[in-house]
Amino acid sequence: MFAQVIVDIAHSQVDKIFEYSCPDSLQAGCRVKVPFGGRTVDGFVIGVSQTSAYPADKVKPVAQVLDEEPALIAECFTLMQSICKRYRVPKAVALRLFMPSEMRLGKVKEAFKRYAVYRNGEVKLSASAKKQAEALAYLKEQGECEFASLCTAYGRAAVNALAEKGALEIQTRKINRGDFRVLPSDGQKKILTPAQCAALESIENCGKTVSLIHGVTGSGKTEIYLSVIAREILRGRTAIFLVPEISLTPQMLSQLRARFGGAAAILHSGLSAGEKFDEWQRLRSGEAKIAIGARSAVFAPLENIGAIIIDEEHDSSYSSESAPRYSAIEIAQMRAEYNGAKLVLGSATPSVESYVKAAEGRFNLITLTERINKKPLPEIIIADMRREVKRGNNTSFSAALRGELEETLKSGNQAIIFLNRRGYSRTVLCRDCGYVAKCEHCDVTLTYHSEDNCLKCHYCGAKYRMLESCPECGGRHVLYNGTGTQRVVSELKTLFPSARIIRMDNDTVSGKDGHYKILKQFADKKADILVGTQMIAKGHDFPAVTLVGIMDADMSLHFSDYRSGERTFQLITQVAGRSGRAGEAGKVVLQTCSPENYILRYATAYDYKGFFDNENDLRRATGFPPYSLICRIMVTSENGDAALETLKNVYFAIEELRKRRPDEFIFLNKMHSPIKKIQNKMRYQVLMRLKSHSMLERLYDIAVTNSSPSVLVYVEENPVNLS
Ligand code: ADP
Ligand code: ZN
């Protein structure tokens, strides 16, 4: 027999299929060790055959077989080809995605535990063997227990003596480390509303692979997802459920566990190697049938997938920002097509890109306009922070938010205070009039770069001098540094000394149960106010929350990204959706320095369609995605000269492309990246805006051919971060 092997080396020069002779029992999907260029390396067997295309003396034997059962499922090989073609990565890199890295590198194994099991039968114990008698009595009552704890309680000598006499048997069993704590969930299967039934029907019979559920927060999307999964499980198929953030997995897992018990397994990067290994094995063996997790769970080792759910599909976390730069939605679509499965995308605020696809009929669109029980969406009150400053209020809290907080605390309800810190402090905003510095050519917000004390446009590279004062009103409070969670908490403590306040951000969350602990505390009503960053924005369902305060609604509005309007709309809708989910009506106070902004107006009116039409027209008119492709080719190296040389070659090759297809290029230039150096690596870029995706493959070609061990060249499509 011969095995076709891909060696586990992430390099384009060895990105080929090699052949080795192998034992007859070897199956495709197993991992092996093979001789390769004078050493032994790991490899993936992607196929086996009776004959070889090479002469017998040219084919070396496999050195060692690492898996008894195939670690990779057959689908991996098909998907590998699609992934390699789409993202132009070596085959080994594509295959690595399908397996936890600790497992691939052999750093984690199954865990076993020893148990002492009581055995019936007459055993003679000497009268002096008191400990043995006690241990045996205990074990007789229990039937079995952990060997180690029995030794701790009665002494190892006694336990061993009992084992020798045959009074107990020591059994070694595989244990599951992925035994997770979950938040309480009612777990009740609900009677679906007519709208939910119609959605289920439509997903099943629309004749399209992808359905997009656009449903307001609290419209019962989760119940639809669970019903879709239940339907597929009944059919003997499996499912993947993606959530945008690890912090959301406990809540979802509890719902899945309540409905599907041990059939649900969790997969995400926050697990320990052992936990991940065990959960992965449960999925691979078929014991578990539902994988839940963040982005990487899209690679769950499940066969016969019937449904893939992507909740909060607009979330940027579904695109990987580090190599390999894949989109989980694209991968999900590939897997859905391979398996003939349904892909369900859901959001209260679908991405413009997905909604355009739905509007064009490529996705099946399902719209849910009402909350369950027709509960009203929370009222959004706008607090104009410019006016607060003028009135002499120098705290972070508007009078409106203070007043509402007081009411909420008095009535015994809970409040969430939301802050967004990401990227904001580098935006230049006038606190007196709300003016924001923008690029003259691109109409996107400029970003302050302290290293050369200037403002930069991330889309065209234009530089502007740092402002001393506001060009609109002459005010001098121009560099806004934002407020941190800590400061908000301390201000809250002064305002409401008796309120119980907890904080959730990157500083306070640690360990695998970090999210769980804080959320559980809040869910158990052991705190009145939860202060946090984007971690608390998404998905959580706390029935007693009747007030949400959004500290700086402008935050992402002025983030230097063409999607900043979209992001702001999404964020406000998401955060507002945390308020008034059960019983009492909720309220939202939105603090802003630009209350007249159209995005905020659509958001406060919950007018997604209005927002979308406006944004869509704007994108079309200004030539931003999805009506163009922003593409950045990064060139980085510790050797600045080599990087510059490569940059020139890359640029030259693209110039050649442009000569042939000038109409395709809206913008093309080469430059330093806004941040010139990271970790001693010089960073250069070719930035372009293209009319369509038609050049993309050739751009990847250019990146691959110019990349070398000393100079890294890679492509980013519509990058979230252009710094
Ligand atoms: P979404 O995911 O759209 O924000 P959820 O699925 O969380 O909404 O539903 C909002 C609330 O309504 C939840 O508390 C959920 O338990 C409840 N709910 C959902 N569907 C039903 C139903 N058919 N009957 C009763 N309550 C429901
Ligand atoms: Zn610009």
Tab-separated table of C-alpha atoms and ligand atoms in Angstrom, residues 439-444 446 457-462 464, ligand 2:
chain	number	residue	atom	x	y	z
A	439	CYS	CA	-9.592	62.819	5.608
A	440	GLU	CA	-10.288	65.226	2.752
A	441	HIS	CA	-10.038	62.444	0.189
A	442	CYS	CA	-11.734	59.517	1.853
A	443	ASP	CA	-14.261	60.883	4.304
A	444	VAL	CA	-13.103	58.553	7.042
A	446	LEU	CA	-8.236	60.280	10.961
A	457	CYS	CA	-5.767	58.434	7.022
A	458	HIS	CA	-5.630	54.652	7.034
A	459	TYR	CA	-7.282	54.400	3.637
A	460	CYS	CA	-5.019	56.574	1.492
A	461	GLY	CA	-2.029	57.258	3.689
A	462	ALA	CA	-2.532	61.046	3.749
A	464	TYR	CA	-2.218	65.900	8.498
B	2	ZN	ZN	-7.751	59.425	2.929
